[in-house]
């Protein structure tokens, strides 16, 4: 009676069962998977945020498929785009869904990086799109395996997704990688939600994929990460490329978005002020992720674990010695050391064992978690 595209395996994963059991037993847990910035004691310019949301213009309904002009301008400025190139959405997830509908028919292929953000699988499946992974390789730094991009392209490929910096590996798309990918002539979807969260300077990166000459490029960002305000529900897509392709894409997007008109008026009227007020939060997040990343590197130095190089984003990847499976190690870390991490296979790492840790955790919790990791690794 229900669609195949919404079917999913219902078995509960052992990590969440073990975590739930600990919570019932009242045992304390250090959670290094935290991702909700509003729960993590970052400073917000609360007065500016709340006053932005009480704009009287929100009392009027103004249906504008691409968003209200002043909101489009504010969003465009974050990517260095023109307002006319920018379309508002409620989130990046919604942006993916719109772009899959715009670019693909059911059964078409989209290339996505591996390892990367696990939600792609669902987002693609809900739109009847088939994902084909291309590899990211690590040799002390992460690189796009351009051969695997080439091998992944087939007659039904409709787009190539890049995530810059990637979640969870933290590598920015480099100019030469983007140029090589653009040469395939396929639309590029560039997820730039973490772009402002560099762990250090990365000279080879581009500011946005829309700065590269290509046939058709879509850059995605939004308040969820840029302003650490996922609850406001505002994201955006900047469209760039060959003039006639951009015009046609915008015209079809207009029809698609006009059928939903999902972005609310209050957030659109508030957008410019919310973005303007966000630097205090971004600065605090940057300070924390940098401190935690360095803590992780220092904490495992000289042990059998390695923190992989990362250039940006909210996560770090730690490679463990191959003495047991990733699942056993992550469960043991939770059971015996009270620390909850994501195993690498959640993000489709092909090899194991890897742990993925959130750099957003408080510095105290993070330091404790890393100290426990050191103990576990030294005991292995
Ligand atoms: C790579 C990436 N893109 C998009 C998102 C989600 O953004 P939004 O809240 O705008 O849907 C996330 C969330 O973690 C992410 O990791």
Short mmCIF file of C-alpha atoms and ligand atoms in Angstrom, two decimals:
data_model
loop_
_atom_site.label_atom_id
_atom_site.label_comp_id
_atom_site.label_asym_id
_atom_site.label_seq_id
_atom_site.Cartn_x
_atom_site.Cartn_y
_atom_site.Cartn_z
CA UNK A 1 0.00 0.00 0.00
CA UNK A 2 2.94 2.36 0.63
CA UNK A 3 5.65 3.49 -1.80
CA UNK A 4 8.91 1.62 -2.33
CA UNK A 5 10.81 4.87 -2.10
CA UNK A 6 9.87 5.35 1.57
CA UNK A 7 10.62 1.74 2.60
CA UNK A 8 13.54 1.36 4.99
CA UNK A 9 15.08 -1.29 7.22
CA UNK A 10 13.49 -1.15 10.64
CA UNK A 11 16.12 -2.95 12.75
CA UNK A 12 17.44 -0.69 15.49
CA UNK A 13 21.13 -0.09 15.35
CA UNK A 14 23.24 -1.50 18.21
CA UNK A 15 24.80 1.88 19.05
CA UNK A 16 21.52 3.57 19.78
CA UNK A 17 20.31 0.53 21.75
CA UNK A 18 23.46 0.59 23.88
CA UNK A 19 23.13 4.34 24.37
CA UNK A 20 19.46 4.08 25.35
CA UNK A 21 20.31 1.31 27.83
CA UNK A 22 23.01 3.46 29.47
CA UNK A 23 20.57 6.33 29.78
CA UNK A 24 17.93 4.12 31.42
CA UNK A 25 20.57 2.86 33.84
CA UNK A 26 21.51 6.46 34.63
CA UNK A 27 25.15 5.95 33.59
CA UNK A 28 26.83 9.17 32.43
CA UNK A 29 27.87 9.37 28.80
CA UNK A 30 30.20 11.73 26.97
CA UNK A 31 28.46 12.34 23.68
CA UNK A 32 30.91 13.15 20.90
CA UNK A 33 28.21 13.03 18.22
CA UNK A 34 26.45 16.26 19.22
CA UNK A 35 25.44 18.36 16.23
CA UNK A 36 22.75 20.76 17.43
CA UNK A 37 24.56 24.09 17.88
CA UNK A 38 21.66 25.60 19.83
CA UNK A 39 22.23 23.09 22.65
CA UNK A 40 25.93 23.70 23.11
CA UNK A 41 26.27 27.00 24.98
CA UNK A 42 27.45 29.09 22.03
CA UNK A 43 26.75 32.83 22.31
CA UNK A 44 23.93 34.19 20.14
CA UNK A 45 22.99 37.81 19.64
CA UNK A 46 19.58 37.02 21.11
CA UNK A 47 18.17 40.56 21.02
CA UNK A 48 19.03 40.99 17.35
CA UNK A 49 17.58 37.56 16.49
CA UNK A 50 14.32 38.10 18.33
CA UNK A 51 13.80 41.66 17.10
CA UNK A 52 14.46 40.52 13.51
CA UNK A 53 11.55 38.10 13.83
CA UNK A 54 8.99 40.71 14.80
CA UNK A 55 8.99 42.66 11.54
CA UNK A 56 5.48 43.98 10.81
CA UNK A 57 5.92 43.28 7.11
CA UNK A 58 5.45 39.60 8.00
CA UNK A 59 1.74 40.36 8.50
CA UNK A 60 1.34 40.49 4.69
CA UNK A 61 1.35 37.50 2.38
CA UNK A 62 3.60 38.14 -0.60
CA UNK A 63 3.99 34.92 -2.59
CA UNK A 64 7.36 35.17 -4.33
CA UNK A 65 8.64 31.79 -5.59
CA UNK A 66 12.32 32.75 -5.39
CA UNK A 67 11.90 34.63 -2.11
CA UNK A 68 11.48 38.28 -1.17
CA UNK A 69 14.01 40.55 -2.92
CA UNK A 70 15.76 41.78 0.23
CA UNK A 71 16.10 38.20 1.52
CA UNK A 72 17.54 37.03 -1.80
CA UNK A 73 20.07 39.88 -1.70
CA UNK A 74 21.14 38.95 1.83
CA UNK A 75 21.51 35.27 0.90
CA UNK A 76 23.33 36.12 -2.36
CA UNK A 77 25.91 38.21 -0.50
CA UNK A 78 26.98 35.17 1.54
CA UNK A 79 28.11 33.39 -1.64
CA UNK A 80 29.30 36.43 -3.57
CA UNK A 81 26.40 35.92 -6.02
CA UNK A 82 23.89 38.34 -7.52
CA UNK A 83 20.39 38.35 -6.01
CA UNK A 84 18.96 37.39 -9.42
CA UNK A 85 20.91 34.10 -9.26
CA UNK A 86 19.56 33.12 -5.86
CA UNK A 87 16.55 31.09 -4.81
CA UNK A 88 15.43 30.65 -1.19
CA UNK A 89 14.50 27.28 0.30
CA UNK A 90 13.71 26.12 3.83
CA UNK A 91 16.91 24.09 4.14
CA UNK A 92 19.69 22.46 2.22
CA UNK A 93 17.77 19.20 2.36
CA UNK A 94 14.89 20.87 0.56
CA UNK A 95 17.37 22.37 -1.91
CA UNK A 96 18.64 18.87 -2.76
CA UNK A 97 15.11 17.66 -3.27
CA UNK A 98 14.31 20.57 -5.60
CA UNK A 99 17.52 20.05 -7.57
CA UNK A 100 16.98 16.30 -7.90
CA UNK A 101 13.52 17.05 -9.32
CA UNK A 102 14.94 19.73 -11.59
CA UNK A 103 17.78 17.63 -12.96
CA UNK A 104 16.68 14.00 -12.75
CA UNK A 105 13.93 11.71 -13.84
CA UNK A 106 13.24 8.67 -11.66
CA UNK A 107 16.04 6.13 -12.08
CA UNK A 108 18.66 8.70 -13.13
CA UNK A 109 22.06 8.79 -11.43
CA UNK A 110 23.72 11.44 -9.29
CA UNK A 111 27.37 11.12 -8.24
CA UNK A 112 28.09 11.75 -4.57
CA UNK A 113 31.36 11.69 -2.64
CA UNK A 114 32.24 8.73 -0.43
CA UNK A 115 32.69 9.02 2.51
CA UNK A 116 30.16 11.78 3.07
CA UNK A 117 26.90 12.94 4.62
CA UNK A 118 24.63 9.91 5.22
CA UNK A 119 21.39 11.76 4.46
CA UNK A 120 22.14 11.76 0.70
CA UNK A 121 20.93 8.21 0.43
CA UNK A 122 17.48 9.06 1.78
CA UNK A 123 17.18 12.37 -0.02
CA UNK A 124 17.96 10.71 -3.33
CA UNK A 125 15.73 7.72 -2.66
CA UNK A 126 12.72 9.94 -1.88
CA UNK A 127 13.08 11.50 -5.32
CA UNK A 128 13.59 8.18 -7.08
CA UNK A 129 17.22 9.07 -7.81
CA UNK A 130 20.03 6.54 -7.77
CA UNK A 131 23.28 7.56 -6.10
CA UNK A 132 26.63 6.49 -7.49
CA UNK A 133 29.58 7.07 -5.15
CA UNK A 134 32.90 8.52 -6.22
CA UNK A 135 35.87 8.15 -3.91
CA UNK A 136 37.72 10.57 -1.72
CA UNK A 137 41.23 9.30 -1.08
CA UNK A 138 43.49 9.99 1.87
CA UNK A 139 47.30 10.12 1.75
CA UNK A 140 47.89 12.54 4.60
CA UNK A 141 45.40 14.90 2.93
CA UNK A 142 42.07 14.19 1.26
CA UNK A 143 41.70 14.30 -2.51
CA UNK A 144 38.88 13.68 -4.93
CA UNK A 145 39.66 10.51 -6.87
CA UNK A 146 39.04 12.03 -10.30
CA UNK A 147 39.32 8.60 -11.97
CA UNK A 148 36.47 7.32 -9.87
CA UNK A 149 34.40 10.35 -10.90
CA UNK A 150 35.10 9.49 -14.54
CA UNK A 151 34.28 5.81 -13.99
CA UNK A 152 31.05 6.70 -12.19
CA UNK A 153 29.65 8.75 -15.05
CA UNK A 154 27.23 6.81 -17.21
CA UNK A 155 24.43 7.50 -19.66
CA UNK A 156 22.00 8.33 -16.86
CA UNK A 157 24.27 10.63 -14.81
CA UNK A 158 22.58 13.98 -14.30
CA UNK A 159 24.71 15.75 -11.69
CA UNK A 160 27.83 15.57 -9.54
CA UNK A 161 27.55 16.55 -5.87
CA UNK A 162 30.53 18.08 -4.07
CA UNK A 163 30.56 18.96 -0.38
CA UNK A 164 33.04 21.68 0.59
CA UNK A 165 34.26 21.21 3.21
CA UNK A 166 33.02 17.66 3.21
CA UNK A 167 31.21 16.13 6.16
CA UNK A 168 32.91 14.34 7.93
CA UNK A 169 36.34 14.40 6.23
CA UNK A 170 36.71 18.20 6.29
CA UNK A 171 38.39 18.72 2.91
CA UNK A 172 37.53 21.79 0.85
CA UNK A 173 37.03 21.40 -2.92
CA UNK A 174 40.20 22.67 -4.58
CA UNK A 175 40.19 24.82 -7.69
CA UNK A 176 41.89 22.13 -9.82
CA UNK A 177 39.42 19.47 -8.62
CA UNK A 178 36.44 21.65 -9.47
CA UNK A 179 37.86 22.54 -12.87
CA UNK A 180 38.47 18.86 -13.66
CA UNK A 181 34.95 17.93 -12.54
CA UNK A 182 33.37 20.81 -14.49
CA UNK A 183 35.08 19.50 -17.65
CA UNK A 184 32.60 16.61 -17.71
CA UNK A 185 29.95 19.18 -18.64
CA UNK A 186 27.45 17.89 -16.06
CA UNK A 187 25.61 20.08 -13.54
CA UNK A 188 27.53 20.46 -10.26
CA UNK A 189 25.72 20.68 -6.92
CA UNK A 190 28.17 22.23 -4.45
CA UNK A 191 27.14 21.96 -0.80
CA UNK A 192 28.92 24.84 0.94
CA UNK A 193 27.06 24.84 4.25
CA UNK A 194 30.29 24.51 6.28
CA UNK A 195 32.38 26.86 4.09
CA UNK A 196 32.84 29.48 6.82
CA UNK A 197 34.19 26.96 9.32
CA UNK A 198 37.82 26.62 8.28
CA UNK A 199 40.18 24.94 10.71
CA UNK A 200 43.03 26.78 8.98
CA UNK A 201 43.80 28.76 5.80
CA UNK A 202 43.46 26.65 2.65
CA UNK A 203 44.92 28.63 -0.26
CA UNK A 204 43.96 26.08 -2.96
CA UNK A 205 40.24 26.25 -2.19
CA UNK A 206 37.76 28.40 -4.06
CA UNK A 207 35.38 30.73 -2.28
CA UNK A 208 32.41 29.05 -3.97
CA UNK A 209 31.97 26.63 -6.86
CA UNK A 210 30.01 29.35 -8.66
CA UNK A 211 33.39 31.07 -9.24
CA UNK A 212 34.44 28.23 -11.56
CA UNK A 213 33.33 28.40 -15.16
CA UNK A 214 31.01 25.48 -15.78
CA UNK A 215 27.88 24.55 -17.69
CA UNK A 216 25.55 24.75 -14.72
CA UNK A 217 26.49 25.01 -11.03
CA UNK A 218 24.32 25.18 -7.93
CA UNK A 219 25.91 26.35 -4.68
CA UNK A 220 23.99 25.55 -1.48
CA UNK A 221 24.14 27.25 1.88
CA UNK A 222 21.77 28.29 4.65
CA UNK A 223 21.17 29.56 8.16
CA UNK A 224 21.40 26.08 9.64
CA UNK A 225 25.21 26.12 9.63
CA UNK A 226 26.17 29.66 8.55
CA UNK A 227 24.28 31.26 11.46
CA UNK A 228 24.00 28.04 13.53
CA UNK A 229 20.22 28.53 13.44
CA UNK A 230 18.75 25.30 12.00
CA UNK A 231 15.39 26.04 13.60
CA UNK A 232 14.83 29.16 11.46
CA UNK A 233 14.46 27.04 8.33
CA UNK A 234 16.10 29.13 5.62
CA UNK A 235 18.53 27.93 3.00
CA UNK A 236 19.47 29.07 -0.47
CA UNK A 237 20.71 27.97 -3.87
CA UNK A 238 22.87 30.19 -6.11
CA UNK A 239 22.68 29.19 -9.78
CA UNK A 240 25.59 29.93 -12.14
CA UNK A 241 26.87 28.77 -15.50
CA UNK A 242 26.13 29.33 -19.17
CA UNK A 243 23.48 32.06 -19.52
CA UNK A 244 20.86 30.04 -21.38
CA UNK A 245 21.26 27.06 -19.05
CA UNK A 246 20.91 29.25 -15.96
CA UNK A 247 17.79 30.95 -17.39
CA UNK A 248 16.15 27.63 -18.21
CA UNK A 249 17.03 26.17 -14.80
CA UNK A 250 15.64 29.22 -13.01
CA UNK A 251 12.45 29.15 -15.03
CA UNK A 252 11.83 25.50 -14.14
CA UNK A 253 12.80 26.05 -10.51
CA UNK A 254 10.25 28.84 -10.39
CA UNK A 255 7.50 26.44 -11.38
CA UNK A 256 8.68 23.82 -8.90
CA UNK A 257 8.95 26.23 -5.99
CA UNK A 258 5.71 27.96 -6.85
CA UNK A 259 3.97 24.63 -6.26
CA UNK A 260 5.13 24.59 -2.61
CA UNK A 261 6.01 28.17 -1.56
CA UNK A 262 7.49 26.75 1.61
CA UNK A 263 9.68 29.53 3.05
CA UNK A 264 7.80 31.57 5.66
CA UNK A 265 7.57 35.37 5.66
CA UNK A 266 9.07 36.02 9.16
CA UNK A 267 12.39 34.36 8.35
CA UNK A 268 12.60 36.10 4.98
CA UNK A 269 12.08 39.52 6.53
CA UNK A 270 14.58 38.63 9.24
CA UNK A 271 17.20 37.06 6.97
CA UNK A 272 19.52 39.99 6.47
CA UNK A 273 19.55 40.76 10.20
CA UNK A 274 19.97 37.08 11.18
CA UNK A 275 22.97 36.77 8.89
CA UNK A 276 24.34 40.10 10.11
CA UNK A 277 24.02 39.04 13.76
CA UNK A 278 25.66 35.66 13.28
CA UNK A 279 29.38 36.48 13.37
CA UNK A 280 29.53 36.27 17.17
CA UNK A 281 28.24 32.68 17.03
CA UNK A 282 30.38 31.68 14.06
CA UNK A 283 33.46 33.08 15.75
CA UNK A 284 32.73 31.07 18.91
CA UNK A 285 32.13 27.90 16.90
CA UNK A 286 35.35 28.39 14.94
CA UNK A 287 37.30 28.91 18.13
CA UNK A 288 35.85 25.72 19.63
CA UNK A 289 36.27 23.46 16.60
CA UNK A 290 39.90 24.58 16.21
CA UNK A 291 40.64 24.00 19.90
CA UNK A 292 38.96 20.58 19.85
CA UNK A 293 40.68 19.52 16.66
CA UNK A 294 44.08 20.40 18.12
CA UNK A 295 43.16 18.67 21.36
CA UNK A 296 42.36 15.49 19.40
CA UNK A 297 45.65 15.64 17.48
CA UNK A 298 47.68 16.26 20.65
CA UNK A 299 45.67 13.73 22.67
CA UNK A 300 46.46 10.77 20.42
CA UNK A 301 49.98 11.84 19.36
CA UNK A 302 52.43 8.98 19.80
CA UNK A 303 49.63 6.38 20.10
CA UNK A 304 48.38 3.85 17.58
CA UNK A 305 45.49 6.19 16.62
CA UNK A 306 45.73 9.05 14.12
CA UNK A 307 43.55 12.11 13.65
CA UNK A 308 43.15 12.53 9.88
CA UNK A 309 43.97 15.89 8.40
CA UNK A 310 40.92 18.17 8.17
CA UNK A 311 40.64 21.67 6.73
CA UNK A 312 37.20 22.66 7.92
CA UNK A 313 33.78 21.61 9.14
CA UNK A 314 32.34 20.40 12.41
CA UNK A 315 33.84 16.87 12.61
CA UNK A 316 37.13 15.04 12.90
CA UNK A 317 37.96 11.54 11.75
CA UNK A 318 40.18 9.31 13.87
CA UNK A 319 41.81 6.15 12.50
CA UNK A 320 42.23 3.36 15.05
CA UNK A 321 44.60 0.41 14.98
CA UNK A 322 43.12 -2.55 13.15
CA UNK A 323 42.80 -4.85 16.15
CA UNK A 324 39.04 -5.31 16.04
CA UNK A 325 36.01 -4.33 13.97
CA UNK A 326 34.84 -0.74 14.05
CA UNK A 327 31.49 -1.77 15.52
CA UNK A 328 33.14 -3.67 18.39
CA UNK A 329 35.53 -0.82 19.10
CA UNK A 330 32.80 1.83 19.12
CA UNK A 331 30.58 -0.34 21.35
CA UNK A 332 33.49 -1.05 23.68
CA UNK A 333 34.31 2.68 23.82
CA UNK A 334 30.74 3.33 24.91
CA UNK A 335 30.46 0.40 27.32
CA UNK A 336 33.84 0.60 29.02
CA UNK A 337 34.74 4.27 28.64
CA UNK A 338 31.32 5.92 28.50
CA UNK A 339 32.01 7.78 25.25
CA UNK A 340 29.61 7.77 22.31
CA UNK A 341 31.09 8.30 18.83
CA UNK A 342 29.94 7.54 15.31
CA UNK A 343 31.69 4.64 13.60
CA UNK A 344 33.09 5.48 10.15
CA UNK A 345 30.67 3.17 8.33
CA UNK A 346 27.82 5.59 9.15
CA UNK A 347 29.52 7.80 6.57
CA UNK A 348 30.44 4.97 4.19
CA UNK A 349 34.14 4.75 4.87
CA UNK A 350 35.27 1.73 2.87
CA UNK A 351 37.94 0.67 5.33
CA UNK A 352 37.81 0.43 9.08
CA UNK A 353 38.18 1.15 11.92
CA UNK A 354 37.45 4.88 12.05
CA UNK A 355 35.64 6.99 14.63
CA UNK A 356 33.97 10.27 13.68
CA UNK A 357 33.75 12.83 16.47
CA UNK A 358 31.91 16.13 16.60
CA UNK A 359 34.14 19.14 17.16
CA UNK A 360 31.15 21.08 18.50
CA UNK A 361 31.21 19.34 21.89
CA UNK A 362 32.22 21.53 24.84
CA UNK A 363 35.99 21.68 25.24
CA UNK A 364 35.78 19.96 28.62
CA UNK A 365 33.67 17.05 27.35
CA UNK A 366 35.79 16.77 24.25
CA UNK A 367 39.05 16.66 26.24
CA UNK A 368 37.60 13.96 28.51
CA UNK A 369 36.44 11.93 25.53
CA UNK A 370 39.87 12.15 23.88
CA UNK A 371 41.61 11.20 27.15
CA UNK A 372 39.38 8.09 27.30
CA UNK A 373 40.18 7.31 23.68
CA UNK A 374 43.88 7.49 24.47
CA UNK A 375 43.38 5.07 27.35
CA UNK A 376 41.46 2.64 25.18
CA UNK A 377 43.98 2.77 22.34
CA UNK A 378 46.92 2.30 24.72
CA UNK A 379 45.16 -0.78 26.17
CA UNK A 380 44.41 -2.39 22.82
C1 LIG B 1 26.93 18.36 4.27
C2 LIG B 1 25.62 18.81 4.84
N1 LIG B 1 24.73 19.41 4.05
C3 LIG B 1 23.54 19.84 4.54
C4 LIG B 1 23.20 19.65 5.86
C5 LIG B 1 21.85 20.06 6.38
O1 LIG B 1 21.58 21.37 6.24
P1 LIG B 1 20.08 21.90 6.40
O2 LIG B 1 19.79 21.97 7.85
O3 LIG B 1 20.16 23.23 5.74
O4 LIG B 1 19.18 20.95 5.67
C6 LIG B 1 24.09 19.01 6.71
C7 LIG B 1 23.74 18.79 8.13
O5 LIG B 1 24.48 18.26 8.91
C8 LIG B 1 25.32 18.58 6.19
O6 LIG B 1 26.20 17.93 6.97
#
